[in-house]
Structures are given as C-alpha cells and as structure tokens.
Amino acid sequence: MKKNSSSPLGCLVFLIIIIPPYFFMPWKAALGFSIVSILLGFIIPEIIREIRKMKQRKVTNKSTIAAARPGFVELVAKVANAAPKQSFLEEIPVDFHQLHIGTNVRRENRRSEYVSIYEYRSSPRILPITDGSGEAWVSLHHVDIHLKSKTKRLKKDTLLQFLEEKSLPDFPLKALEKSNLFHLTEFYLPKNEYAYFYGIMNVLPTRSNPDEILAYQDDRRDRFNNQYALTNEDWEHIKAKSKDKVKLLTADYSPPTYIDKLIISSKGDRSLSLRTYLHVFMLCVFIVAILSLYGLYLWKGHPDLWEKIIGLFT
C-alpha cells in the first residue's frame, strides 16, 4: 500500500532517463524505451523490497511473547480465549477464519475480469494470541495470511442457499446480479492450532494512545484497508484487558512509501522463504522477457540503432 507519492527527486531522475531518447532515437523506439523503463521502475523496487524482507526475516530470531522486544519479531502462538466458531466451508471448529467471495465479470470489451464482492473475517481488526509465556494482541490491518484454505465454486442459486444457512453479515445481494458462478475461498486456523506470526512488536504503555497506528482508521488513501485498521474502541478494549503495558504486533509502517504486511502462516518461515524466492525469480524472468522483446524489436525494426547499442557494449 502506498503511503506517500514518489519524491520530487525520484520523478526528476525518472524524467531525465526517459526523455532524452526522444531526441536521438526514432519515436517508436523511444516510446518502447519509455514503456520498458516504466515497467522496470515498478519491478526492480519490488525485487529490492522482497530481498530486504527476506534478509530481515533471516536475521530475526524466534522469540517468546514474554521476551519479545520492540521491533521485528517471529512468534509461534495460538489464538487466546477464542469464542467457539466454525469455518463456513470445511465446517470444523476454528479460532480464526476469513472468507473471500469473487466472480468473473465480462466488461464492455468482452474481456473477463475477476471482481471481489465480499470479504468476512471472524475477527476483523484485532486478535489476542498466547504462547504460554505471555499474551499479545495482533492488529489485522495489512496482513498477509497463509493459513489452511478451502476453495469452492458455487452457482448463484447454491450461493443463495449457502447465504441463508450461514447468515453472512452485510452481504451485498445486488452483487449476485454480476454473474452466475462465484468463487469462494476460506482461510482458517483450526481450533487450538499454533501459527507463525512475523511483524513489528510494539510495547505500548496503557496510559497513552498509539496515535501513529490509530491514524490509519481515517486514512482515505487506504480506503480498501482502513476498515481493518485499529480503532479507538479497539484500543480501549485492549487496555481494559491489559495491565501496565500492551504488546501489539502490527505491520511495518516505517518505510516511507509503502507498508510491509504482517504475516500469519500455518507453514512457518521456510515456506515464506520459498515463496519469496519464487516471486523474485518470476520477476527476474519478466525483466529478461521485457528486455528480450524490446531488443528483438530494435534488431528487426531499427537494425542501425541495434548495431550502435551493441557497439557500446563491445
């Protein structure tokens, strides 16, 4: 999630890179260079972020809640004092579950686009956890969930029956007019099962408010996620359940232009590392593909320019 716009210096550097080719290259080749530069401008920072997060996880040692200090922490814990609840699709006892419903919608250009129409969390914003050594609270604002999952496809009539049985709160029935087939995915943490938590531990005194964290509840720039941001009511509830200090696990809000999500996983950090390696590998493959296609275009369409570029490297 973007927190701020790009810095003026970054925009200036980017313009210095993409504008000069228009003065000494054919306009189509210069336009291609601009497109390649824009794509690389998105992909390369993403690769850097993924590698930085992976390195940070490697140097972060697992901790107990009682011993956890402010900053990055890895915890293995379970949900504390969870009320009895049942997953919608598997219909088994769980401590936490999240249901996502979406469908494919045809646009005017006849292209199919996946659209999310509903999301439900058994605990929308906060989750109490324990590992036996102590208790902490988890803020579910900007969270990356890798729990056990179940997926189903339901036709409209079957989905209506499902909605009647499960009584999903605030479901937008008008959204059912968009399609006749819907995709349901549910992530869940079985009852009393431990999970891996990775994020920023905040040790906060109960006598003051965490204004920087509470500020996101009214952030209009983050309108798709601020419904999950910590609220003043949540903080009052947490304080009422705590003594002198509160241990609150959150996403990393420190980067200037984005937020590193809190991670909840039932498979541990090894699985997350494999996902990161795969993600970085696919991004690198995409970069090679982009540069190859652009090089092929120059080689076929502008052989003289291609020879000059090759000459610069040889």
PDB file of C-alpha atoms in Angstrom:
ATOM      1  CA  MET A   1       0.000   0.000   0.000  1.00  0.00           C
ATOM      2  CA  LYS A   2       1.345   3.385  -1.000  1.00  0.00           C
ATOM      3  CA  LYS A   3       1.632   5.841   1.874  1.00  0.00           C
ATOM      4  CA  ASN A   4       3.098   8.850   0.079  1.00  0.00           C
ATOM      5  CA  SER A   5       3.594   9.890  -3.504  1.00  0.00           C
ATOM      6  CA  SER A   6       7.011   9.489  -5.059  1.00  0.00           C
ATOM      7  CA  SER A   7       9.574  12.077  -4.097  1.00  0.00           C
ATOM      8  CA  PRO A   8      10.170  15.021  -6.498  1.00  0.00           C
ATOM      9  CA  LEU A   9      13.794  13.937  -6.843  1.00  0.00           C
ATOM     10  CA  GLY A  10      12.735  10.440  -7.913  1.00  0.00           C
ATOM     11  CA  CYS A  11      10.338  11.867 -10.509  1.00  0.00           C
ATOM     12  CA  LEU A  12      13.062  14.182 -11.835  1.00  0.00           C
ATOM     13  CA  VAL A  13      15.550  11.315 -12.190  1.00  0.00           C
ATOM     14  CA  PHE A  14      12.909   9.232 -13.974  1.00  0.00           C
ATOM     15  CA  LEU A  15      12.185  12.063 -16.453  1.00  0.00           C
ATOM     16  CA  ILE A  16      15.922  12.501 -17.104  1.00  0.00           C
ATOM     17  CA  ILE A  17      16.051   8.798 -18.025  1.00  0.00           C
ATOM     18  CA  ILE A  18      13.049   8.575 -20.371  1.00  0.00           C
ATOM     19  CA  ILE A  19      13.019  11.978 -22.138  1.00  0.00           C
ATOM     20  CA  PRO A  20      16.495  12.188 -23.822  1.00  0.00           C
ATOM     21  CA  PRO A  21      15.936   9.128 -26.119  1.00  0.00           C
ATOM     22  CA  TYR A  22      13.234  11.103 -27.959  1.00  0.00           C
ATOM     23  CA  PHE A  23      15.927  13.492 -29.250  1.00  0.00           C
ATOM     24  CA  PHE A  24      18.212  10.906 -30.882  1.00  0.00           C
ATOM     25  CA  MET A  25      16.062   7.771 -31.394  1.00  0.00           C
ATOM     26  CA  PRO A  26      13.079   7.102 -33.682  1.00  0.00           C
ATOM     27  CA  TRP A  27       9.930   7.952 -31.763  1.00  0.00           C
ATOM     28  CA  LYS A  28       8.646   4.360 -31.721  1.00  0.00           C
ATOM     29  CA  ALA A  29      11.949   3.109 -30.317  1.00  0.00           C
ATOM     30  CA  ALA A  30      11.943   5.943 -27.755  1.00  0.00           C
ATOM     31  CA  LEU A  31       8.356   5.106 -26.781  1.00  0.00           C
ATOM     32  CA  GLY A  32       9.335   1.467 -26.321  1.00  0.00           C
ATOM     33  CA  PHE A  33      12.253   2.581 -24.147  1.00  0.00           C
ATOM     34  CA  SER A  34       9.839   4.648 -22.018  1.00  0.00           C
ATOM     35  CA  ILE A  35       7.486   1.685 -21.569  1.00  0.00           C
ATOM     36  CA  VAL A  36      10.374  -0.622 -20.618  1.00  0.00           C
ATOM     37  CA  SER A  37      11.704   1.983 -18.160  1.00  0.00           C
ATOM     38  CA  ILE A  38       8.280   2.394 -16.517  1.00  0.00           C
ATOM     39  CA  LEU A  39       7.875  -1.367 -16.109  1.00  0.00           C
ATOM     40  CA  LEU A  40      11.377  -1.706 -14.668  1.00  0.00           C
ATOM     41  CA  GLY A  41      10.602   1.223 -12.366  1.00  0.00           C
ATOM     42  CA  PHE A  42       7.857  -0.895 -10.782  1.00  0.00           C
ATOM     43  CA  ILE A  43       9.550  -4.297 -10.888  1.00  0.00           C
ATOM     44  CA  ILE A  44      13.073  -3.526  -9.615  1.00  0.00           C
ATOM     45  CA  PRO A  45      11.893  -1.779  -6.381  1.00  0.00           C
ATOM     46  CA  GLU A  46       9.596  -4.753  -5.761  1.00  0.00           C
ATOM     47  CA  ILE A  47      12.551  -7.151  -6.089  1.00  0.00           C
ATOM     48  CA  ILE A  48      14.592  -4.993  -3.705  1.00  0.00           C
ATOM     49  CA  ARG A  49      11.734  -4.967  -1.171  1.00  0.00           C
ATOM     50  CA  GLU A  50      11.313  -8.753  -1.346  1.00  0.00           C
ATOM     51  CA  ILE A  51      15.052  -9.350  -0.867  1.00  0.00           C
ATOM     52  CA  ARG A  52      15.156  -6.848   2.010  1.00  0.00           C
ATOM     53  CA  LYS A  53      12.227  -8.562   3.740  1.00  0.00           C
ATOM     54  CA  MET A  54      13.815 -11.984   3.256  1.00  0.00           C
ATOM     55  CA  LYS A  55      17.107 -10.786   4.759  1.00  0.00           C
ATOM     56  CA  GLN A  56      15.238  -9.218   7.663  1.00  0.00           C
ATOM     57  CA  ARG A  57      13.442 -12.499   8.397  1.00  0.00           C
ATOM     58  CA  LYS A  58      16.771 -14.365   8.363  1.00  0.00           C
ATOM     59  CA  VAL A  59      18.330 -12.092  10.991  1.00  0.00           C
ATOM     60  CA  THR A  60      15.194 -12.059  13.160  1.00  0.00           C
ATOM     61  CA  ASN A  61      15.316 -14.770  15.796  1.00  0.00           C
ATOM     62  CA  LYS A  62      12.211 -16.505  17.055  1.00  0.00           C
ATOM     63  CA  SER A  63      11.085 -15.186  20.414  1.00  0.00           C
ATOM     64  CA  THR A  64       8.511 -15.840  23.082  1.00  0.00           C
ATOM     65  CA  ILE A  65       5.905 -13.200  23.731  1.00  0.00           C
ATOM     66  CA  ALA A  66       7.274 -12.569  27.218  1.00  0.00           C
ATOM     67  CA  ALA A  67      10.804 -11.975  25.885  1.00  0.00           C
ATOM     68  CA  ALA A  68       9.771 -10.024  22.772  1.00  0.00           C
ATOM     69  CA  ARG A  69      11.252  -6.536  22.489  1.00  0.00           C
ATOM     70  CA  PRO A  70      10.165  -3.650  20.219  1.00  0.00           C
ATOM     71  CA  GLY A  71      10.994  -4.246  16.560  1.00  0.00           C
ATOM     72  CA  PHE A  72      10.825  -7.234  14.209  1.00  0.00           C
ATOM     73  CA  VAL A  73       9.798 -10.473  15.907  1.00  0.00           C
ATOM     74  CA  GLU A  74       8.933 -14.033  14.963  1.00  0.00           C
ATOM     75  CA  LEU A  75       6.398 -15.723  17.215  1.00  0.00           C
ATOM     76  CA  VAL A  76       4.772 -19.129  17.267  1.00  0.00           C
ATOM     77  CA  ALA A  77       1.481 -18.733  19.099  1.00  0.00           C
ATOM     78  CA  LYS A  78      -2.196 -19.585  19.095  1.00  0.00           C
ATOM     79  CA  VAL A  79      -5.335 -17.515  19.496  1.00  0.00           C
ATOM     80  CA  ALA A  80      -6.134 -16.808  23.145  1.00  0.00           C
ATOM     81  CA  ASN A  81      -9.613 -17.054  24.668  1.00  0.00           C
ATOM     82  CA  ALA A  82     -11.235 -17.688  21.290  1.00  0.00           C
ATOM     83  CA  ALA A  83     -15.023 -17.929  21.258  1.00  0.00           C
ATOM     84  CA  PRO A  84     -16.394 -21.114  19.658  1.00  0.00           C
ATOM     85  CA  LYS A  85     -16.773 -20.700  15.918  1.00  0.00           C
ATOM     86  CA  GLN A  86     -16.945 -22.904  12.841  1.00  0.00           C
ATOM     87  CA  SER A  87     -15.486 -22.458   9.382  1.00  0.00           C
ATOM     88  CA  PHE A  88     -18.030 -21.912   6.611  1.00  0.00           C
ATOM     89  CA  LEU A  89     -16.687 -24.331   4.001  1.00  0.00           C
ATOM     90  CA  GLU A  90     -14.930 -27.078   5.991  1.00  0.00           C
ATOM     91  CA  GLU A  91     -17.403 -26.755   8.882  1.00  0.00           C
ATOM     92  CA  ILE A  92     -14.787 -27.522  11.547  1.00  0.00           C
ATOM     93  CA  PRO A  93     -14.015 -25.713  14.847  1.00  0.00           C
ATOM     94  CA  VAL A  94     -11.623 -22.817  14.240  1.00  0.00           C
ATOM     95  CA  ASP A  95     -10.040 -19.960  16.156  1.00  0.00           C
ATOM     96  CA  PHE A  96      -9.963 -17.647  13.140  1.00  0.00           C
ATOM     97  CA  HIS A  97     -11.239 -17.724   9.570  1.00  0.00           C
ATOM     98  CA  GLN A  98     -11.542 -15.404   6.607  1.00  0.00           C
ATOM     99  CA  LEU A  99     -13.941 -15.899   3.687  1.00  0.00           C
ATOM    100  CA  HIS A 100     -13.483 -14.244   0.304  1.00  0.00           C
ATOM    101  CA  ILE A 101     -16.124 -14.308  -2.453  1.00  0.00           C
ATOM    102  CA  GLY A 102     -15.450 -13.148  -6.001  1.00  0.00           C
ATOM    103  CA  THR A 103     -16.588 -13.686  -9.560  1.00  0.00           C
ATOM    104  CA  ASN A 104     -15.519 -13.129 -13.158  1.00  0.00           C
ATOM    105  CA  VAL A 105     -17.338 -10.249 -14.843  1.00  0.00           C
ATOM    106  CA  ARG A 106     -17.392  -9.513 -18.577  1.00  0.00           C
ATOM    107  CA  ARG A 107     -16.667  -5.898 -19.449  1.00  0.00           C
ATOM    108  CA  GLU A 108     -17.842  -3.944 -22.497  1.00  0.00           C
ATOM    109  CA  ASN A 109     -14.754  -5.031 -24.428  1.00  0.00           C
ATOM    110  CA  ARG A 110     -15.827  -8.653 -23.741  1.00  0.00           C
ATOM    111  CA  ARG A 111     -12.814  -9.287 -21.570  1.00  0.00           C
ATOM    112  CA  SER A 112     -13.325 -11.207 -18.336  1.00  0.00           C
ATOM    113  CA  GLU A 113     -12.152  -9.546 -15.118  1.00  0.00           C
ATOM    114  CA  TYR A 114     -12.100 -11.044 -11.618  1.00  0.00           C
ATOM    115  CA  VAL A 115     -14.012  -8.878  -9.135  1.00  0.00           C
ATOM    116  CA  SER A 116     -14.082  -9.225  -5.359  1.00  0.00           C
ATOM    117  CA  ILE A 117     -17.616  -8.789  -3.984  1.00  0.00           C
ATOM    118  CA  TYR A 118     -17.356  -9.782  -0.313  1.00  0.00           C
ATOM    119  CA  GLU A 119     -14.894 -10.485   2.482  1.00  0.00           C
ATOM    120  CA  TYR A 120     -15.583 -11.668   6.005  1.00  0.00           C
ATOM    121  CA  ARG A 121     -13.257 -12.079   8.986  1.00  0.00           C
ATOM    122  CA  SER A 122     -14.240 -13.728  12.227  1.00  0.00           C
ATOM    123  CA  SER A 123     -12.017 -11.120  13.935  1.00  0.00           C
ATOM    124  CA  PRO A 124     -11.988  -8.004  11.726  1.00  0.00           C
ATOM    125  CA  ARG A 125      -9.251  -5.916  13.366  1.00  0.00           C
ATOM    126  CA  ILE A 126      -7.639  -7.438  16.460  1.00  0.00           C
ATOM    127  CA  LEU A 127      -6.693 -10.917  17.615  1.00  0.00           C
ATOM    128  CA  PRO A 128      -5.391 -11.929  21.074  1.00  0.00           C
ATOM    129  CA  ILE A 129      -2.592 -14.528  20.969  1.00  0.00           C
ATOM    130  CA  THR A 130      -0.618 -16.516  23.530  1.00  0.00           C
ATOM    131  CA  ASP A 131       2.333 -18.906  23.542  1.00  0.00           C
ATOM    132  CA  GLY A 132       2.226 -19.892  27.196  1.00  0.00           C
ATOM    133  CA  SER A 133       4.826 -17.308  28.245  1.00  0.00           C
ATOM    134  CA  GLY A 134       2.531 -14.331  27.895  1.00  0.00           C
ATOM    135  CA  GLU A 135      -0.158 -12.680  25.791  1.00  0.00           C
ATOM    136  CA  ALA A 136      -0.101 -10.155  22.980  1.00  0.00           C
ATOM    137  CA  TRP A 137      -2.510  -8.574  20.533  1.00  0.00           C
ATOM    138  CA  VAL A 138      -2.331  -8.717  16.747  1.00  0.00           C
ATOM    139  CA  SER A 139      -3.554  -5.822  14.575  1.00  0.00           C
ATOM    140  CA  LEU A 140      -5.021  -7.329  11.387  1.00  0.00           C
ATOM    141  CA  HIS A 141      -4.504  -4.143   9.376  1.00  0.00           C
ATOM    142  CA  HIS A 142      -2.440  -5.025   6.284  1.00  0.00           C
ATOM    143  CA  VAL A 143      -1.960  -8.727   6.945  1.00  0.00           C
ATOM    144  CA  ASP A 144      -0.706 -11.442   4.591  1.00  0.00           C
ATOM    145  CA  ILE A 145      -2.484 -14.698   5.503  1.00  0.00           C
ATOM    146  CA  HIS A 146      -1.024 -18.108   4.631  1.00  0.00           C
ATOM    147  CA  LEU A 147      -3.274 -20.464   6.557  1.00  0.00           C
ATOM    148  CA  LYS A 148      -5.054 -23.666   5.606  1.00  0.00           C
ATOM    149  CA  SER A 149      -7.589 -22.994   2.885  1.00  0.00           C
ATOM    150  CA  LYS A 150     -10.633 -24.393   1.150  1.00  0.00           C
ATOM    151  CA  THR A 151     -11.984 -23.291  -2.233  1.00  0.00           C
ATOM    152  CA  LYS A 152     -15.387 -23.871  -3.810  1.00  0.00           C
ATOM    153  CA  ARG A 153     -17.270 -22.723  -6.889  1.00  0.00           C
ATOM    154  CA  LEU A 154     -20.990 -22.171  -6.417  1.00  0.00           C
ATOM    155  CA  LYS A 155     -23.727 -21.221  -8.832  1.00  0.00           C
ATOM    156  CA  LYS A 156     -25.992 -18.333  -7.880  1.00  0.00           C
ATOM    157  CA  ASP A 157     -28.852 -20.486  -6.559  1.00  0.00           C
ATOM    158  CA  THR A 158     -26.476 -22.613  -4.484  1.00  0.00           C
ATOM    159  CA  LEU A 159     -24.767 -19.496  -3.148  1.00  0.00           C
ATOM    160  CA  LEU A 160     -28.131 -18.029  -2.096  1.00  0.00           C
ATOM    161  CA  GLN A 161     -28.847 -21.214  -0.166  1.00  0.00           C
ATOM    162  CA  PHE A 162     -25.366 -21.021   1.372  1.00  0.00           C
ATOM    163  CA  LEU A 163     -26.006 -17.413   2.456  1.00  0.00           C
ATOM    164  CA  GLU A 164     -29.281 -18.375   4.125  1.00  0.00           C
ATOM    165  CA  GLU A 165     -27.601 -21.182   6.061  1.00  0.00           C
ATOM    166  CA  LYS A 166     -24.515 -19.218   7.182  1.00  0.00           C
ATOM    167  CA  SER A 167     -26.134 -15.804   7.743  1.00  0.00           C
ATOM    168  CA  LEU A 168     -23.163 -13.812   6.425  1.00  0.00           C
ATOM    169  CA  PRO A 169     -23.385 -10.249   7.781  1.00  0.00           C
ATOM    170  CA  ASP A 170     -23.774  -7.296   5.387  1.00  0.00           C
ATOM    171  CA  PHE A 171     -23.596  -9.392   2.219  1.00  0.00           C
ATOM    172  CA  PRO A 172     -24.375  -7.221  -0.860  1.00  0.00           C
ATOM    173  CA  LEU A 173     -27.151  -9.225  -2.563  1.00  0.00           C
ATOM    174  CA  LYS A 174     -27.072  -6.886  -5.587  1.00  0.00           C
ATOM    175  CA  ALA A 175     -23.599  -8.221  -6.351  1.00  0.00           C
ATOM    176  CA  LEU A 176     -25.179 -11.549  -7.320  1.00  0.00           C
ATOM    177  CA  GLU A 177     -26.508  -9.887 -10.476  1.00  0.00           C
ATOM    178  CA  LYS A 178     -22.965  -9.663 -11.866  1.00  0.00           C
ATOM    179  CA  SER A 179     -22.556 -13.363 -12.636  1.00  0.00           C
ATOM    180  CA  ASN A 180     -23.958 -16.860 -12.294  1.00  0.00           C
ATOM    181  CA  LEU A 181     -20.796 -18.512 -10.942  1.00  0.00           C
ATOM    182  CA  PHE A 182     -18.920 -17.444  -7.818  1.00  0.00           C
ATOM    183  CA  HIS A 183     -15.562 -18.394  -6.295  1.00  0.00           C
ATOM    184  CA  LEU A 184     -15.360 -18.883  -2.527  1.00  0.00           C
ATOM    185  CA  THR A 185     -12.005 -19.139  -0.729  1.00  0.00           C
ATOM    186  CA  GLU A 186     -11.710 -19.542   3.013  1.00  0.00           C
ATOM    187  CA  PHE A 187      -8.528 -19.356   5.087  1.00  0.00           C
ATOM    188  CA  TYR A 188      -8.778 -20.807   8.566  1.00  0.00           C
ATOM    189  CA  LEU A 189      -6.788 -21.626  11.687  1.00  0.00           C
ATOM    190  CA  PRO A 190      -8.134 -24.822  13.326  1.00  0.00           C
ATOM    191  CA  LYS A 191      -9.067 -24.759  16.996  1.00  0.00           C
ATOM    192  CA  ASN A 192      -6.033 -24.592  19.365  1.00  0.00           C
ATOM    193  CA  GLU A 193      -3.554 -24.837  16.477  1.00  0.00           C
ATOM    194  CA  TYR A 194      -0.359 -22.759  16.591  1.00  0.00           C
ATOM    195  CA  ALA A 195       0.641 -20.393  13.784  1.00  0.00           C
ATOM    196  CA  TYR A 196       3.704 -18.384  12.775  1.00  0.00           C
ATOM    197  CA  PHE A 197       3.483 -14.588  13.248  1.00  0.00           C
ATOM    198  CA  TYR A 198       6.015 -12.164  11.793  1.00  0.00           C
ATOM    199  CA  GLY A 199       5.782  -8.403  12.190  1.00  0.00           C
ATOM    200  CA  ILE A 200       6.645  -5.401  14.333  1.00  0.00           C
ATOM    201  CA  MET A 201       6.233  -5.747  18.087  1.00  0.00           C
ATOM    202  CA  ASN A 202       5.080  -2.532  19.724  1.00  0.00           C
ATOM    203  CA  VAL A 203       5.399  -2.342  23.507  1.00  0.00           C
ATOM    204  CA  LEU A 204       2.959   0.405  24.483  1.00  0.00           C
ATOM    205  CA  PRO A 205       2.010   1.916  27.850  1.00  0.00           C
ATOM    206  CA  THR A 206      -1.722   1.762  28.575  1.00  0.00           C
ATOM    207  CA  ARG A 207      -1.757   5.360  29.780  1.00  0.00           C
ATOM    208  CA  SER A 208      -1.200   6.768  26.265  1.00  0.00           C
ATOM    209  CA  ASN A 209      -2.609   6.157  22.779  1.00  0.00           C
ATOM    210  CA  PRO A 210      -0.619   4.836  19.785  1.00  0.00           C
ATOM    211  CA  ASP A 211      -1.597   7.794  17.591  1.00  0.00           C
ATOM    212  CA  GLU A 212       0.537   6.749  14.605  1.00  0.00           C
ATOM    213  CA  ILE A 213      -1.233   3.378  14.407  1.00  0.00           C
ATOM    214  CA  LEU A 214      -4.716   4.750  15.146  1.00  0.00           C
ATOM    215  CA  ALA A 215      -4.317   7.352  12.390  1.00  0.00           C
ATOM    216  CA  TYR A 216      -4.919   4.739   9.681  1.00  0.00           C
ATOM    217  CA  GLN A 217      -8.607   4.304  10.630  1.00  0.00           C
ATOM    218  CA  ASP A 218      -9.358   7.620   8.883  1.00  0.00           C
ATOM    219  CA  ASP A 219      -6.837   7.360   6.040  1.00  0.00           C
ATOM    220  CA  ARG A 220      -8.803   7.999   2.831  1.00  0.00           C
ATOM    221  CA  ARG A 221      -5.816   6.958   0.710  1.00  0.00           C
ATOM    222  CA  ASP A 222      -6.186   3.470   2.141  1.00  0.00           C
ATOM    223  CA  ARG A 223      -9.949   3.138   1.680  1.00  0.00           C
ATOM    224  CA  PHE A 224      -9.745  -0.575   0.781  1.00  0.00           C
ATOM    225  CA  ASN A 225      -7.983  -1.483   4.035  1.00  0.00           C
ATOM    226  CA  ASN A 226      -8.913   1.118   6.626  1.00  0.00           C
ATOM    227  CA  GLN A 227     -11.945  -0.959   7.661  1.00  0.00           C
ATOM    228  CA  TYR A 228      -9.375  -3.289   9.269  1.00  0.00           C
ATOM    229  CA  ALA A 229      -7.311  -0.519  10.881  1.00  0.00           C
ATOM    230  CA  LEU A 230      -7.078  -0.359  14.671  1.00  0.00           C
ATOM    231  CA  THR A 231      -9.809   1.915  16.089  1.00  0.00           C
ATOM    232  CA  ASN A 232     -10.070   3.872  19.316  1.00  0.00           C
ATOM    233  CA  GLU A 233     -12.688   1.383  20.520  1.00  0.00           C
ATOM    234  CA  ASP A 234     -10.279  -1.498  19.844  1.00  0.00           C
ATOM    235  CA  TRP A 235      -7.546   0.262  21.793  1.00  0.00           C
ATOM    236  CA  GLU A 236      -9.855   0.880  24.751  1.00  0.00           C
ATOM    237  CA  HIS A 237     -10.817  -2.812  24.699  1.00  0.00           C
ATOM    238  CA  ILE A 238      -7.144  -3.854  24.614  1.00  0.00           C
ATOM    239  CA  LYS A 239      -6.277  -1.525  27.511  1.00  0.00           C
ATOM    240  CA  ALA A 240      -9.154  -2.902  29.579  1.00  0.00           C
ATOM    241  CA  LYS A 241      -7.750  -6.429  29.124  1.00  0.00           C
ATOM    242  CA  SER A 242      -4.139  -5.418  29.883  1.00  0.00           C
ATOM    243  CA  LYS A 243      -2.142  -4.195  32.861  1.00  0.00           C
ATOM    244  CA  ASP A 244       0.647  -1.603  32.592  1.00  0.00           C
ATOM    245  CA  LYS A 245       1.881  -2.380  29.068  1.00  0.00           C
ATOM    246  CA  VAL A 246       0.415  -3.744  25.856  1.00  0.00           C
ATOM    247  CA  LYS A 247       2.314  -5.890  23.377  1.00  0.00           C
ATOM    248  CA  LEU A 248       0.813  -5.176  19.968  1.00  0.00           C
ATOM    249  CA  LEU A 249       2.025  -6.941  16.810  1.00  0.00           C
ATOM    250  CA  THR A 250       1.484  -4.902  13.628  1.00  0.00           C
ATOM    251  CA  ALA A 251       2.597  -4.476  10.047  1.00  0.00           C
ATOM    252  CA  ASP A 252       5.769  -2.443   9.460  1.00  0.00           C
ATOM    253  CA  TYR A 253       4.686   1.173   8.963  1.00  0.00           C
ATOM    254  CA  SER A 254       8.227   2.579   8.904  1.00  0.00           C
ATOM    255  CA  PRO A 255       9.023   2.567   5.129  1.00  0.00           C
ATOM    256  CA  PRO A 256       8.208   5.996   3.665  1.00  0.00           C
ATOM    257  CA  THR A 257       6.114   4.930   0.639  1.00  0.00           C
ATOM    258  CA  TYR A 258       4.600   1.536   1.465  1.00  0.00           C
ATOM    259  CA  ILE A 259       3.631  -0.817   4.288  1.00  0.00           C
ATOM    260  CA  ASP A 260       5.242  -4.229   4.849  1.00  0.00           C
ATOM    261  CA  LYS A 261       2.406  -6.550   5.763  1.00  0.00           C
ATOM    262  CA  LEU A 262       2.183  -8.553   8.946  1.00  0.00           C
ATOM    263  CA  ILE A 263       2.472 -12.272   8.154  1.00  0.00           C
ATOM    264  CA  ILE A 264       0.349 -15.051   9.647  1.00  0.00           C
ATOM    265  CA  SER A 265       1.254 -18.510   8.392  1.00  0.00           C
ATOM    266  CA  SER A 266       0.487 -22.084   9.357  1.00  0.00           C
ATOM    267  CA  LYS A 267       3.577 -23.312   7.462  1.00  0.00           C
ATOM    268  CA  GLY A 268       6.369 -21.284   9.089  1.00  0.00           C
ATOM    269  CA  ASP A 269       9.145 -19.125   7.687  1.00  0.00           C
ATOM    270  CA  ARG A 270      10.636 -21.817   5.415  1.00  0.00           C
ATOM    271  CA  SER A 271       7.507 -21.798   3.267  1.00  0.00           C
ATOM    272  CA  LEU A 272       7.572 -17.990   3.180  1.00  0.00           C
ATOM    273  CA  SER A 273      11.216 -18.005   2.030  1.00  0.00           C
ATOM    274  CA  LEU A 274      10.363 -20.399  -0.801  1.00  0.00           C
ATOM    275  CA  ARG A 275       7.502 -18.122  -1.843  1.00  0.00           C
ATOM    276  CA  THR A 276       9.868 -15.133  -1.831  1.00  0.00           C
ATOM    277  CA  TYR A 277      12.484 -16.965  -3.928  1.00  0.00           C
ATOM    278  CA  LEU A 278       9.802 -17.932  -6.453  1.00  0.00           C
ATOM    279  CA  HIS A 279       8.404 -14.399  -6.551  1.00  0.00           C
ATOM    280  CA  VAL A 280      11.837 -12.844  -7.139  1.00  0.00           C
ATOM    281  CA  PHE A 281      12.662 -15.479  -9.770  1.00  0.00           C
ATOM    282  CA  MET A 282       9.444 -14.778 -11.692  1.00  0.00           C
ATOM    283  CA  LEU A 283      10.083 -11.030 -11.562  1.00  0.00           C
ATOM    284  CA  CYS A 284      13.606 -11.580 -12.931  1.00  0.00           C
ATOM    285  CA  VAL A 285      12.196 -13.770 -15.720  1.00  0.00           C
ATOM    286  CA  PHE A 286       9.734 -10.987 -16.520  1.00  0.00           C
ATOM    287  CA  ILE A 287      12.585  -8.455 -16.735  1.00  0.00           C
ATOM    288  CA  VAL A 288      14.534 -10.727 -19.102  1.00  0.00           C
ATOM    289  CA  ALA A 289      11.401 -11.190 -21.235  1.00  0.00           C
ATOM    290  CA  ILE A 290      10.772  -7.420 -21.425  1.00  0.00           C
ATOM    291  CA  LEU A 291      14.377  -6.640 -22.405  1.00  0.00           C
ATOM    292  CA  SER A 292      14.426  -9.511 -24.924  1.00  0.00           C
ATOM    293  CA  LEU A 293      11.241  -8.339 -26.632  1.00  0.00           C
ATOM    294  CA  TYR A 294      12.498  -4.764 -26.807  1.00  0.00           C
ATOM    295  CA  GLY A 295      15.864  -5.926 -28.130  1.00  0.00           C
ATOM    296  CA  LEU A 296      14.118  -8.083 -30.741  1.00  0.00           C
ATOM    297  CA  TYR A 297      12.050  -5.089 -31.835  1.00  0.00           C
ATOM    298  CA  LEU A 298      15.172  -2.936 -32.240  1.00  0.00           C
ATOM    299  CA  TRP A 299      17.009  -5.717 -34.072  1.00  0.00           C
ATOM    300  CA  LYS A 300      14.145  -6.188 -36.562  1.00  0.00           C
ATOM    301  CA  GLY A 301      12.796  -2.660 -36.857  1.00  0.00           C
ATOM    302  CA  HIS A 302      15.882  -0.473 -36.322  1.00  0.00           C
ATOM    303  CA  PRO A 303      18.990  -2.513 -37.208  1.00  0.00           C
ATOM    304  CA  ASP A 304      21.254   0.561 -37.371  1.00  0.00           C
ATOM    305  CA  LEU A 305      20.258   1.587 -33.843  1.00  0.00           C
ATOM    306  CA  TRP A 306      20.703  -2.011 -32.684  1.00  0.00           C
ATOM    307  CA  GLU A 307      24.259  -2.059 -34.090  1.00  0.00           C
ATOM    308  CA  LYS A 308      25.080   1.174 -32.256  1.00  0.00           C
ATOM    309  CA  ILE A 309      23.778  -0.226 -28.951  1.00  0.00           C
ATOM    310  CA  ILE A 310      25.737  -3.449 -29.409  1.00  0.00           C
ATOM    311  CA  GLY A 311      28.807  -1.361 -30.221  1.00  0.00           C
ATOM    312  CA  LEU A 312      28.530   0.425 -26.877  1.00  0.00           C
ATOM    313  CA  PHE A 313      28.876  -2.891 -25.056  1.00  0.00           C
ATOM    314  CA  THR A 314      31.572  -4.424 -27.295  1.00  0.00           C
TER     315      THR A 314
END
